[in-house]
Structure formats: C-alpha cells, structure tokens
Coordinates of C-alpha atoms and ligand atoms in Angstrom, one line a residue:
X1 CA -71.3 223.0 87.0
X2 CA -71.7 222.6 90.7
X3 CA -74.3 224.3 92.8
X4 CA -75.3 227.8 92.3
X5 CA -73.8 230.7 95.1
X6 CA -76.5 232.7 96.2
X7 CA -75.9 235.0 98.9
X8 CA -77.6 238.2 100.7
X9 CA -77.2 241.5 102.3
X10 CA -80.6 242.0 104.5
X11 CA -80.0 245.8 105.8
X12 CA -82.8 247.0 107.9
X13 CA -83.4 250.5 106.9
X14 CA -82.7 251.7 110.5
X15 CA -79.9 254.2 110.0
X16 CA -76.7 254.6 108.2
X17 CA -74.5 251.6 107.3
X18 CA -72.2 250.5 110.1
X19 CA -68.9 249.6 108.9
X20 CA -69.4 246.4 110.2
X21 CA -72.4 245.8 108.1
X22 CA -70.5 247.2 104.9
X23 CA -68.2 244.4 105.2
X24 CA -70.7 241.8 105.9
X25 CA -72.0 243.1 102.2
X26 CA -67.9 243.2 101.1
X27 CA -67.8 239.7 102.0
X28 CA -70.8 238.6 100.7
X29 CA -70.7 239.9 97.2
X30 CA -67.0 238.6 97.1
X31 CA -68.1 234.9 97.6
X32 CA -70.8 235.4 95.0
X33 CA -68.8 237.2 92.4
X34 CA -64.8 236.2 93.5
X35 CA -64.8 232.5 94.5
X36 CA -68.0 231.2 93.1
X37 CA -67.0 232.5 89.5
X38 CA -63.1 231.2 90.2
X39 CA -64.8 228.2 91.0
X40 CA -67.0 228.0 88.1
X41 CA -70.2 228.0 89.9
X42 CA -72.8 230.5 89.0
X43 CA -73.1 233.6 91.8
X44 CA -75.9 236.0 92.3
X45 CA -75.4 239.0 95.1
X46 CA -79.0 239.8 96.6
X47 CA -79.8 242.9 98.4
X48 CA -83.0 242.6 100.7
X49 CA -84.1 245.6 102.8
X50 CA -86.0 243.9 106.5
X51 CA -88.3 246.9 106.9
X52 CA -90.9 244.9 109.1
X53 CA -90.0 246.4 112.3
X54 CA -92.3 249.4 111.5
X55 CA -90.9 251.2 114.6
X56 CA -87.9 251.7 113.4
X57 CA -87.8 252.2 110.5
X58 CA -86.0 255.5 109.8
X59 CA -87.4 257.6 106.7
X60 CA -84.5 257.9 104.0
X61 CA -82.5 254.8 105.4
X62 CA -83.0 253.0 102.7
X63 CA -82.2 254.9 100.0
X64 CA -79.2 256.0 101.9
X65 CA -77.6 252.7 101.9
X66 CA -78.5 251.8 98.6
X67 CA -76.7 255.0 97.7
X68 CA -73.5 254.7 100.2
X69 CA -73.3 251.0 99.0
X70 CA -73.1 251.8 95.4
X71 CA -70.0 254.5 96.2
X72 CA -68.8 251.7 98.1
X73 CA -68.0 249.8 94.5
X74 CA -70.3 246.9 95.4
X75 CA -73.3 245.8 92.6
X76 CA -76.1 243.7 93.0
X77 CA -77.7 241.2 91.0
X78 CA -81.2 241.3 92.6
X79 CA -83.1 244.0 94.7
X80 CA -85.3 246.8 95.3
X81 CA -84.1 249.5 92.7
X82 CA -82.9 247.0 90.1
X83 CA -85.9 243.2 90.6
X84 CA -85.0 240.0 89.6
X85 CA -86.7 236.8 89.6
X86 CA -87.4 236.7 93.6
X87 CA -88.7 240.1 94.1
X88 CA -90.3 241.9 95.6
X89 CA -86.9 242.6 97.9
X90 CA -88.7 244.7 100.4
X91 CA -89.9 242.9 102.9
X92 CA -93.0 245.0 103.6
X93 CA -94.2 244.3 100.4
X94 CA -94.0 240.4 101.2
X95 CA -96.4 240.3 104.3
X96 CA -99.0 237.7 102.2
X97 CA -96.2 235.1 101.9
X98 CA -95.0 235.4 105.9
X99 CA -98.8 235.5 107.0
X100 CA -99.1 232.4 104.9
X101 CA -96.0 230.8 106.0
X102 CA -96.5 231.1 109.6
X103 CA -100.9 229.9 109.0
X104 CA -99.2 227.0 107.4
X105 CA -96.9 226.1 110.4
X106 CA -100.4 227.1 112.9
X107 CA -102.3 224.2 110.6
X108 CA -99.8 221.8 111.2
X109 CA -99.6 222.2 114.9
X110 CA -96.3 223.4 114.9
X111 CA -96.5 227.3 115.8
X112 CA -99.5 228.8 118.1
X113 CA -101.8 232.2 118.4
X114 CA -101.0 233.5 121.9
X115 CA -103.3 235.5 123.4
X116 CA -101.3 237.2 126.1
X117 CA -101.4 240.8 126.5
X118 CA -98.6 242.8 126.6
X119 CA -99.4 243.6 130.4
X120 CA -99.1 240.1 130.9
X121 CA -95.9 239.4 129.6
X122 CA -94.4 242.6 131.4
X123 CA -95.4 241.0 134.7
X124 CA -94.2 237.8 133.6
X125 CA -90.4 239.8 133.2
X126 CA -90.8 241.3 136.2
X127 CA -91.7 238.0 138.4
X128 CA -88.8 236.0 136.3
X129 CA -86.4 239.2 137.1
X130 CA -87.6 239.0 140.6
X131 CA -87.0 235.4 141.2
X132 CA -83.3 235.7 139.3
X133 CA -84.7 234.0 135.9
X134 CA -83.7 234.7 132.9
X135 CA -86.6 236.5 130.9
X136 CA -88.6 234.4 128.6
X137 CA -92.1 233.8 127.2
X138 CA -93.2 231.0 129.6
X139 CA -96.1 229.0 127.1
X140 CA -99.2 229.9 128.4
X141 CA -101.0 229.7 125.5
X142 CA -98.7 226.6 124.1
X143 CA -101.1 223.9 124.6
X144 CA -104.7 225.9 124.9
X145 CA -107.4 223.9 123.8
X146 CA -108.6 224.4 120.1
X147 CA -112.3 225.6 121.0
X148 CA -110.6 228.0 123.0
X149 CA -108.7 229.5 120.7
X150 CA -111.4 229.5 117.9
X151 CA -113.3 231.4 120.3
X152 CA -110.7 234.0 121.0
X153 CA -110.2 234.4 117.4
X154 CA -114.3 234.6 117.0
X155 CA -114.1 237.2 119.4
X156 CA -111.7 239.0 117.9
X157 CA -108.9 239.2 120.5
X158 CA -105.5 240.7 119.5
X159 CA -103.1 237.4 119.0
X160 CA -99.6 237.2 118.1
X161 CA -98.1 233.7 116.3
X162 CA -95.3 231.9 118.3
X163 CA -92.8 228.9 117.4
X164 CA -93.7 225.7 118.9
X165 CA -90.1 225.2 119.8
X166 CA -89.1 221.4 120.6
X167 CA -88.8 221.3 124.5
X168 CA -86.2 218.4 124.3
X169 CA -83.0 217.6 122.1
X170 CA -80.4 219.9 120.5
X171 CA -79.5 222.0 117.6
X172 CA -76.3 221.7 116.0
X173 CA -75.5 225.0 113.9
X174 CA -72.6 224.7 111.5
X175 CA -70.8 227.4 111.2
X176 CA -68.4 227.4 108.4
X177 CA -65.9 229.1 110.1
X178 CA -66.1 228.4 113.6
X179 CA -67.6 224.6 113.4
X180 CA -70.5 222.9 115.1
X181 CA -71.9 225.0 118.3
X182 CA -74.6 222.7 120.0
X183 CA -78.1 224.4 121.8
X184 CA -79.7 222.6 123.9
X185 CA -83.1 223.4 122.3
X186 CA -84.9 223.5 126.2
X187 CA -82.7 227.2 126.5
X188 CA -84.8 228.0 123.0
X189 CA -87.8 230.3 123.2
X190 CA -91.2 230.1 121.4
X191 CA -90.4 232.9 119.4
X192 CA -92.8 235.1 118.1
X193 CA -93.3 234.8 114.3
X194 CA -96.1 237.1 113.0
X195 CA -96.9 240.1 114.8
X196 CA -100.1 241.4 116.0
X197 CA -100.0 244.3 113.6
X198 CA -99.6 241.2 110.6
X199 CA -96.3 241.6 110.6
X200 CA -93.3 238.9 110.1
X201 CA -90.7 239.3 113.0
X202 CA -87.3 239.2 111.9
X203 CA -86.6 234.9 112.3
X204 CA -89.9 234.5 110.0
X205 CA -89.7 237.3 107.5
X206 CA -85.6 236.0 107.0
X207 CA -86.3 232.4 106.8
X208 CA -89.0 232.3 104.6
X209 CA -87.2 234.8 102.3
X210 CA -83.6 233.1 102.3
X211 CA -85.5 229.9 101.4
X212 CA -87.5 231.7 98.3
X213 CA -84.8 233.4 97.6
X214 CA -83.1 230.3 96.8
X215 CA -80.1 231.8 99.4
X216 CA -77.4 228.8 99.9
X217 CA -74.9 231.0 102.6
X218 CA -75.7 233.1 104.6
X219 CA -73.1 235.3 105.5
X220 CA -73.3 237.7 108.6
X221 CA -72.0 239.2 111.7
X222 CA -71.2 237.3 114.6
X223 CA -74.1 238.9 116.5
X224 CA -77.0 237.0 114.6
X225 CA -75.1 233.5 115.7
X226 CA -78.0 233.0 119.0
X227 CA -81.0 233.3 115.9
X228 CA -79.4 230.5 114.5
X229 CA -80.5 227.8 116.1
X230 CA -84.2 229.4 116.0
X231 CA -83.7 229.5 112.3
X232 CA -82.6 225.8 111.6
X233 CA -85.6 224.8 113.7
X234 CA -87.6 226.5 111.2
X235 CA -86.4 225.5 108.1
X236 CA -87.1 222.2 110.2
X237 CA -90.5 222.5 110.8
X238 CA -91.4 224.1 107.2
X239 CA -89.1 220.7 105.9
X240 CA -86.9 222.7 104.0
X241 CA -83.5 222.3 103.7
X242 CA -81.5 225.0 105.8
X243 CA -78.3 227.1 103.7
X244 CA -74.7 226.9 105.1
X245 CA -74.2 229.3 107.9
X246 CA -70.7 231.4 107.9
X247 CA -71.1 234.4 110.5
X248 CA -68.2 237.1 110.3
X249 CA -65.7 238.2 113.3
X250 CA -67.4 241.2 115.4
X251 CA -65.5 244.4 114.9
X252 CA -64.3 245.7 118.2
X253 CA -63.5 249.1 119.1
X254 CA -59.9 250.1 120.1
X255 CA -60.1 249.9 123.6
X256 CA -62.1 246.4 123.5
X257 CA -65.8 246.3 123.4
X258 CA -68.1 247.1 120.3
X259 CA -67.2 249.6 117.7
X260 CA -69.7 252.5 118.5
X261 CA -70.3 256.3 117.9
X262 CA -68.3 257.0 121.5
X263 CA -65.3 255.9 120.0
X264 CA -66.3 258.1 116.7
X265 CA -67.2 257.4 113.4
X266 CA -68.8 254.2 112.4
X267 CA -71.0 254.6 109.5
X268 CA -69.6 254.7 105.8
X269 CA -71.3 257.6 105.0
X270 CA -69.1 259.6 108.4
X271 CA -66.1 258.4 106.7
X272 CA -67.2 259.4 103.0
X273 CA -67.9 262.6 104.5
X274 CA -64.4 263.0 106.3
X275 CA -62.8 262.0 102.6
X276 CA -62.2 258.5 102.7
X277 CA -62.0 256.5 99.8
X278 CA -63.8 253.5 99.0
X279 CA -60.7 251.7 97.7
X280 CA -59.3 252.7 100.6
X281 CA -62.2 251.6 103.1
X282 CA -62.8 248.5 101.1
X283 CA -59.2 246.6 101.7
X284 CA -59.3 247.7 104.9
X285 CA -62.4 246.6 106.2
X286 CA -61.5 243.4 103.8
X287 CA -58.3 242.7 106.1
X288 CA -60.6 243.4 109.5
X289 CA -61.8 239.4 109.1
X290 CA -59.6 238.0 106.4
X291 CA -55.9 237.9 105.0
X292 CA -54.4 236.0 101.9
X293 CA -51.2 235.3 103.2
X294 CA -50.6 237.4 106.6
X295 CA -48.8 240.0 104.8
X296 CA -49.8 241.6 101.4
X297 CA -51.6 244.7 102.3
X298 CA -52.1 246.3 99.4
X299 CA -55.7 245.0 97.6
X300 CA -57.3 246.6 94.3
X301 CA -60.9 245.4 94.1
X302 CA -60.0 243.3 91.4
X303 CA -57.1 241.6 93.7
X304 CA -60.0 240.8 96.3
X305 CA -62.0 239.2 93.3
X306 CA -59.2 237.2 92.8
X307 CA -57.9 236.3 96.4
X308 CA -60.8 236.1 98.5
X309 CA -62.0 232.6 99.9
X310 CA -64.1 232.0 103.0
X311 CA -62.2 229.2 104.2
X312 CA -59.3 232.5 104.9
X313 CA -62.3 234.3 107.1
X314 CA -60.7 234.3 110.7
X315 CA -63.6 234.0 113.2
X316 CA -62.1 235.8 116.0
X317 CA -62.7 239.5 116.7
X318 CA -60.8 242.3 115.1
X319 CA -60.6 245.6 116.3
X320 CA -60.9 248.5 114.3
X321 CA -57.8 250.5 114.1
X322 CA -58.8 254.5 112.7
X323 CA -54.7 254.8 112.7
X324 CA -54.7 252.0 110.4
X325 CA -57.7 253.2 108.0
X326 CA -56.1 256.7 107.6
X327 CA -52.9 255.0 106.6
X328 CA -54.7 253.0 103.9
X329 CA -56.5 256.0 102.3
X330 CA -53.1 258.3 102.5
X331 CA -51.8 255.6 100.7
X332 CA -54.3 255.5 98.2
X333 CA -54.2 259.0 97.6
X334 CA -50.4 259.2 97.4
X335 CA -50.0 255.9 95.2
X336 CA -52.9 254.9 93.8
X337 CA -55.1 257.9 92.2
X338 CA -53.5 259.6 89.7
X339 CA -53.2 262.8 89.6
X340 CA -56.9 263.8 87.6
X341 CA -58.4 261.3 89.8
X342 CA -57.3 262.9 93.2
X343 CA -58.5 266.1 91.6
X344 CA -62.0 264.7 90.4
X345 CA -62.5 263.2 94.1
X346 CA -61.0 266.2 95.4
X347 CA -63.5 268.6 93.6
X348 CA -67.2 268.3 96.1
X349 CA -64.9 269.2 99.0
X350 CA -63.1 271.9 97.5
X351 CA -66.3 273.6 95.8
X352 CA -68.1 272.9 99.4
X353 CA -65.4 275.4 100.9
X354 CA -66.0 277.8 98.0
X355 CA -63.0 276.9 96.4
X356 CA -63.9 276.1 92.7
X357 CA -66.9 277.0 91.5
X358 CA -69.1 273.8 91.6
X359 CA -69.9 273.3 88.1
X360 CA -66.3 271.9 88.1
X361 CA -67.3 269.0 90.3
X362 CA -69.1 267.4 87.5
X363 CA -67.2 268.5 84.7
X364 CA -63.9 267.6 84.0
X365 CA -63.1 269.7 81.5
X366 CA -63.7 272.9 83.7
X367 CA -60.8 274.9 84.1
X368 CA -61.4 275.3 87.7
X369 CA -59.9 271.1 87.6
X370 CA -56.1 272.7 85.6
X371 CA -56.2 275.1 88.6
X372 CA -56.5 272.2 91.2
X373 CA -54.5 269.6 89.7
X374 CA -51.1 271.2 89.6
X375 CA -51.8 271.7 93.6
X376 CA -53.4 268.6 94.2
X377 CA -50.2 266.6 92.5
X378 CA -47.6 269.0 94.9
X379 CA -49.8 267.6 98.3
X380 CA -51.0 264.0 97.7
X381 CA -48.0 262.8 99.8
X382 CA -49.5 264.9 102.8
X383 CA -53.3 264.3 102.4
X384 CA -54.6 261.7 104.4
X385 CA -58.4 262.6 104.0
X386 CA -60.1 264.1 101.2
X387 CA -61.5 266.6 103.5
X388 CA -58.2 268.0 104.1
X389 CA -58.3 269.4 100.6
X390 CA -59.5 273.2 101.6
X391 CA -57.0 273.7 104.4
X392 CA -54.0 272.2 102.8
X393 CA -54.9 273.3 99.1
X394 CA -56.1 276.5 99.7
X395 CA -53.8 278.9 99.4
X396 CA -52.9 277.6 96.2
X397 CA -56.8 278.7 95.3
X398 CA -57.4 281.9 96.5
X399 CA -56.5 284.9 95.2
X400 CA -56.0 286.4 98.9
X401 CA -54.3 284.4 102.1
X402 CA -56.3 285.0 104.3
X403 CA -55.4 286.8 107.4
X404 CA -52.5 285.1 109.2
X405 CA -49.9 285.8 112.2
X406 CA -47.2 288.4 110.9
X407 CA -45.0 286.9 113.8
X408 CA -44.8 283.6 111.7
X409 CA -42.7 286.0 109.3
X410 CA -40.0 286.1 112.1
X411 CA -37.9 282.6 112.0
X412 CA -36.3 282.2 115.7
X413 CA -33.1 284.4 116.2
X414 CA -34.3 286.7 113.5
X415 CA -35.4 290.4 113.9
X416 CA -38.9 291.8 111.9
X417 CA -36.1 294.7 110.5
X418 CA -34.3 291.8 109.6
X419 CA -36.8 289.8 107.8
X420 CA -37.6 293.1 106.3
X421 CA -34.9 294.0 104.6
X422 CA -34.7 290.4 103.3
X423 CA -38.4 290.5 101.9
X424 CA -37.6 293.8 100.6
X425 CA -34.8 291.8 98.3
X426 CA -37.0 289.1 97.3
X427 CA -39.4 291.4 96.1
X428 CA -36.6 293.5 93.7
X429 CA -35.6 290.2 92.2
X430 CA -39.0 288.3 92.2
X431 CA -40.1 289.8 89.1
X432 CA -37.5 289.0 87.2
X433 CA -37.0 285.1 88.7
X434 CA -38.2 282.1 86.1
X435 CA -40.2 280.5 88.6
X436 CA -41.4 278.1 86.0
X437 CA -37.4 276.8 86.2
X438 CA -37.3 275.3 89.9
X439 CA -34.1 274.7 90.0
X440 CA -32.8 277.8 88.6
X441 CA -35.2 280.1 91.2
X442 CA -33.7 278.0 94.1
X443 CA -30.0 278.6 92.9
X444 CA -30.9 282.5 92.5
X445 CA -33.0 282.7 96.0
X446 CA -29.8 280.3 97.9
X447 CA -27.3 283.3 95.7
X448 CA -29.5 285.8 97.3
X449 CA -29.2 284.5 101.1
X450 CA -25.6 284.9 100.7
X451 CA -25.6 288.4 99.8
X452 CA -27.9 288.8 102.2
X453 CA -25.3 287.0 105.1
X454 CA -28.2 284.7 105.9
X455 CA -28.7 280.9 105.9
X456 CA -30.8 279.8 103.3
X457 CA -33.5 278.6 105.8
X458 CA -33.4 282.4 107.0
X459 CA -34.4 283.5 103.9
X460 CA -37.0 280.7 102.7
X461 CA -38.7 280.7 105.5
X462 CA -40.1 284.0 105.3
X463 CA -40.8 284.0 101.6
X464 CA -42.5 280.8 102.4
X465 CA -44.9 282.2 104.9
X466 CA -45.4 285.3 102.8
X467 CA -46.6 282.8 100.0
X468 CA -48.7 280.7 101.8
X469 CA -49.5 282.1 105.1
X470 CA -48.5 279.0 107.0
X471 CA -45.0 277.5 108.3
X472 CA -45.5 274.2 106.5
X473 CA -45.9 273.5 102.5
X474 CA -44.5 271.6 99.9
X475 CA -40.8 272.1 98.6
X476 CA -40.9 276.3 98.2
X477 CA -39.9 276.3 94.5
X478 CA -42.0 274.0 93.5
X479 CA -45.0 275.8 95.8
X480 CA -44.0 279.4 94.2
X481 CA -44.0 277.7 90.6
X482 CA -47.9 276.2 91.3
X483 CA -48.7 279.7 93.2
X484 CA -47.2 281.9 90.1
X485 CA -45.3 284.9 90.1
X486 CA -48.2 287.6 90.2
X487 CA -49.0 286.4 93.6
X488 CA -46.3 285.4 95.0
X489 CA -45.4 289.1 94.2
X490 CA -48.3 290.6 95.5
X491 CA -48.3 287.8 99.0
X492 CA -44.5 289.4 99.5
X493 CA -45.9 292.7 99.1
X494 CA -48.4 292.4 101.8
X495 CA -45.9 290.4 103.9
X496 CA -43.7 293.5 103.7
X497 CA -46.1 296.0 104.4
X498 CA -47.4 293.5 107.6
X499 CA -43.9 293.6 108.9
X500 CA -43.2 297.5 108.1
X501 CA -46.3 298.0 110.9
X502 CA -44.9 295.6 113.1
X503 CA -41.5 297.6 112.6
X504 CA -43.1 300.2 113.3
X505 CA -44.2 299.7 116.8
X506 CA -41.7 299.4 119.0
X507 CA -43.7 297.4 121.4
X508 CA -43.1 294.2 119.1
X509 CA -40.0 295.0 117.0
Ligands
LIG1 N1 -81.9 242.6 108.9 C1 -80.8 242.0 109.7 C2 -79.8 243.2 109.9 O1 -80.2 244.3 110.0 C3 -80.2 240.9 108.8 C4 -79.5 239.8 109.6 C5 -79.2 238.7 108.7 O2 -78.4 238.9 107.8 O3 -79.8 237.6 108.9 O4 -78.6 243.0 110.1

C-alpha cells in the first residue's frame, strides 16, 4: 500500500465559513476519503482550528464552523471535538511545541530575537513608503552580537523571533496544479515566528503542525500561495521534508474581484439561513474549481467520492454565480428530496413563521408534518430556497388568509358585480363538489363557467384568489383538494362578502 493521504482544514476561528473556505474543506476531505481510498492508500481528514492570532479571534467562531461544517455533510477523522493521535488540534493549546520549535531554530543560528520596538518598525514603514520601497523588516537585529543579545534578554526587553531567511538563491514551490513558481529568496522577508506575547505566528504554528501532524498535501486557497516559499524554507531549515503543495482557484465575485459581503452572501451559514441545501451547496461549490468531464452537473456526495481527482482541479479563477447556486438547490428540491425530506428540511422555517407548531421540527411523526407534506409535494417545482417555504406554503397552513387586495378578485375586463355573481355560484355548488376527485371538480367548475357565459379563466381566477389570497398557485384543483373544502368554502365566503362592499360603493364598482 502506497503512502498514506493526510490532509487538513486549518480554519481560524475568525468569523463564519466563507464559501471559499468550505470548499477548500470539500476538497480536502474528498482527496482523503475519494481518491486516496479509490487508490488504496489509507486517508485521514484533519480539522485544526489556528487560534494564535489572539486578536482576532471571535468568541463562538469555532464552534460555529465546527457546527456549519458538520450540516455541510463533511466528517473528520481528527480534531478538536472528536482527538486522535496528533492532538491537541487547537493551536493555542500547542504554544510549548512552537516556542520549542522556533528556540531550536534560535540555537542553531538559523532564526533571531529582534529587539525592535514596534515604534521602530512603524518609522521604518513610513521611511520605506516615503522613499517608494516596498515595506519590509530591514534586519537590524539579523546579525547582533551574541553578548548583546544575552544582555537584552538579561534585561528583560520585549523580543520577538524572526526567520533568518537566506539572502541569496531561490525557492521553487511546486504547485500540483499550477507547476513550479520560482522566488527569488532576496524578495523573502525575515518573518516573524514567535510572538512577543509567546505566540506562534501563522508560518510557524502551520509548519510545525503540518509536519507533526504527519500532513502530506496541503490543500488551500490560492491566496496562501506567497507563504509558500516562507514555508519550504522552514521545513528547510528544521531539515524536514516539505508535503506537496496544491492551492485551489480563488472564487471571484460576479463582476470580477473577490467574492465579498458587498456582492451579498458569502458565508455557509447566510446561505443555510436563506434555505440552501447542503447537497445543493456542495456540487456546486464542487464545480467552482473542478469538473469530471465538462458536462455532468448533477453530483450526489457519493458521485464526488467516486469522481473527484486533483489532477481535474482547474487553477484558474472561477467566479461565483448566485443564479447558478439557486438553480442547483431548486433542482434539488424539485428532483432530489422526496417528498418527507423536503417537509423535514422544510419544518425550522415553517415553525420559525409560526406555521407548525415546533415540536414538529424534530418529530416526524407529528401531524403538523401530514399537514405540510401534501403542500410541500404541490410547490417543490416553484421553491428555490427553503426560506420561501412560509410565503409560498402558507396559505395552505393557516386557517385565515390573511388580509389581501379584493381588487385581485377582479380579472381584467371583468366587473366586481360580475365576479360576484360568479362567486356567489361557486359557493351553491362548492359544498357539494368532490374535491378529493381533481378531475371531476375541474369538469364541474369548467360546466359551471359555461352556464355562467364565462371563460374558464374568468371563473378560476377568482376562486383561485379567494382560496389563496394571491394570483399565483399551483394547478387550482389540485390547490383546492390540499386546501379542503371547509376552507375553501369559508375563503369564498369572505371573498364574497369583500366584493359585496366593494359593490357596494360606487366609488370602485
Ligand atoms: N489558518 C489559515 C486560514 O485561516 C490556514 C491556511 C492554510 O491552510 O495554511 O485559512
């Protein structure tokens, strides 16, 4: 069996999961548990929270994406919530390997304590900004003399650890999808490793993890690409050997640029929110980077397991169509869910309008679910979003419409007396109609606009306001069979009664 796959998702617990992030994780887990296992080789998906930017950190972030990641469908073999044989997986539990790590690197003459203030280095910026330069720690402290900085330390001076970065040569990064890019590694900064405060920065705390982690790609977004040539001179200088690099296509938004809350949502918990589905969200975001064979659409979960391959990971930029995600999830909802599923997922949104009572959103044997499914099944082909669930299901719900525009009674070229008198018909016969039998209700209803000298769009449209309050709905008989007779009498009733007053006053007859 050839070499194990062991890949990671290192969120910082910053904020909510950019979409762009979620399928950095997509892709990661599918190399560990879709090509490795196709290709025999063992796979292990770590999650690793970077909290060691203490500043900003954001309180909840964490369990947030752990949360949003699990509705996402994705598992992981190692991490905070669940350990494994490399833990701790939070990084601010770690700080007595990095501080080691980095002493190490100070011993062997091959990363420094720098002694500048931070007063110092803001007027470095400024004098480099002034003069046109491009900003950059200028290695004052690079080559101080050892007494001196035993002294410092002795004294007890603040000090920060930097990179002693090779001032000549190149680095060669290998990107599995995009090939060799070549630094120059004079361009490369003496990077700060461990932090005044003890902590790692990001380049230390990552390496010295991905190495005991045992990590052997490391998969992520375009955007990291400048670190890695910091990175490989790391694993360099600790003489370790460095993973495979493979960093993913950035995700632009529509009009160019990157994706970001100006162009709307961008985080998976916006679009679980709004009622997207993560089926739906997951082959999309899958296709924004990578396609099987430049057509097939349409991928389960289990169809990704079985398609995906890096080597089909297309490095350039894609751009993140919203038109294109809402088509996905309507298509999930229409052919996908069945019927019990759409209702389950339909269920938080519905109870959150004060539709169902919200004991049914965890139980499926509540009857508040019969009372939604029948509904649900008539409108799956005209949801898009789960969150339209309360305005297009509702008046199959309530027990009262509410209040809507008697003037919506009134089709074009008709009269309220008109309509009246027509509503006034349906209600004699309603009673007696078998609205259970579709087709024989439309036959009687079509009978009825005859006798009434009307088209049959003269007459449904009325009936089909009365019932639902709106102009638009679902084939009528099959809306008045879900609705049921006892309200579709009394929503005629009150119809009839709205256009009586209307009739009434000869301003708006
Ligand atoms: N903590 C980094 C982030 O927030 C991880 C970058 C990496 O994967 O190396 O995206």
């Amino acid at each position: 069996m050839s070499s194990p796959v062991r890949v990671r998702f290192a969120p910082s617990p910053t904020g909510l999961l950019h979409v762009g992030g979620a399928r950095t994780a997509l892709f990661n887990w599918l190399l560990a548990h879709g090509q490795a296992s196709r290709e025999e080789r063992e796979g292990a998906f770590v999650l690793r929270i970077e909290d060691t930017d203490r500043n900003r950190l954001v309180e909840g972030a964490e369990a947030g994406i752990l949360d949003v990641l699990g509705w996402f469908g994705l598992t992981w073999d190692e991490g905070p919530d669940v350990g494994g044989p490399y833990g701790p997986y939070r990084q601010s539990e770690r700080t007595a390997l990095y501080r080691e790590a980095a002493e190490r690197l100070v011993a062997e003459g091959k990363a420094y304590h720098c002694f500048c203030s931070p007063e110092r280095l803001q007027r470095l910026r400024e004098e480099q900004s002034a003069r046109k330069e491009p900003p950059g720690y200028d290695r004052h402290c690079r080559d101080l003399p050892a007494e001196t900085v035993a002294a410092n330390l002795a004294q007890g001076l603040p000090s920060v650890i930097r990179f002693k970065m090779p001032r000549t040569g190149e680095t060669i990064v290998r990107d599995l999808l995009r090939g060799p890019i070549t630094y120059q590694n004079v361009t490369l900064e003496d990077l700060v490793l461990l932090k005044s405060d003890g902590y790692p920065t990001y380049h230390l705390a990552n390496v010295v993890d991905d190495r005991a982690m045992r990590i052997s790609h490391i998969l992520r977004g375009e955007e990291w690409i400048p670190t890695a040539p910091v990175h490989l001179q790391l694993y360099a200088a600790f003489g370790w050997e460095p993973p495979a690099y493979a960093h993913m296509p950035l995700i632009l938004a529509p009009g160019g640029g990157k994706l970001s809350k100006r162009h709307g949502s961008t985080s998976m918990e916006e679009f679980r929110a709004q009622g997207y589905l993560p089926e739906a969200l997951m082959n999309y975001l899958a296709l924004l980077g990578w396609s099987y064979d430049g057509t097939t659409e349409i991928f389960s979960k289990q169809d990704l397991l079985d398609k995906f391959t890096l080597e089909r990971v297309n490095p350039s930029p894609g751009t993140f169509d919203y038109a294109k995600l809402t088509w996905f999830n309507a298509y999930y909802i229409n052919h996908i869910l069945t019927p019990e599923d759409l209702t389950a997922r339909l269920m938080p949104f519905l109870a959150e309008a004060g539709l169902v009572d919200p004991a049914a959103v965890a139980d499926a044997g509540h009857p508040d679910r019969a009372r939604v499914r029948p509904a649900a099944t008539l409108l799956k082909d005209r949801l898009e979003t789960l969150a339209q669930g309360p305005d297009m299901l509702g008046y199959f719900l309530t027990e009262d419409l509410p209040p809507y525009d008697a003037a919506l009674l009134v089709p074009k070229k008709m009269t309220a007396a008109e309509v009246l008198t027509a509503l006034e018909a349906v209600a004699r016969m309603l009673p007696e109609a078998d609205l259970n039998d579709e087709a024989a209700s439309e036959a009687r209803f079509r009978a009825l606009a005859d006798e009434l000298g009307l088209k049959a769009g003269q007459l449904f449209m009325p009936i089909r306001v009365a019932v639902t309050g709106r102009t638009q709905s679902p084939g009528l008989f099959e809306t008045m069979r879900v609705i049921g007779a006892r309200r579709c009498v009394e929503r005629v009733d009150r119809a009839i009664a709205a256009l009586r007053a209307v009739a009434a006053d000869p301003a708006t007859a």
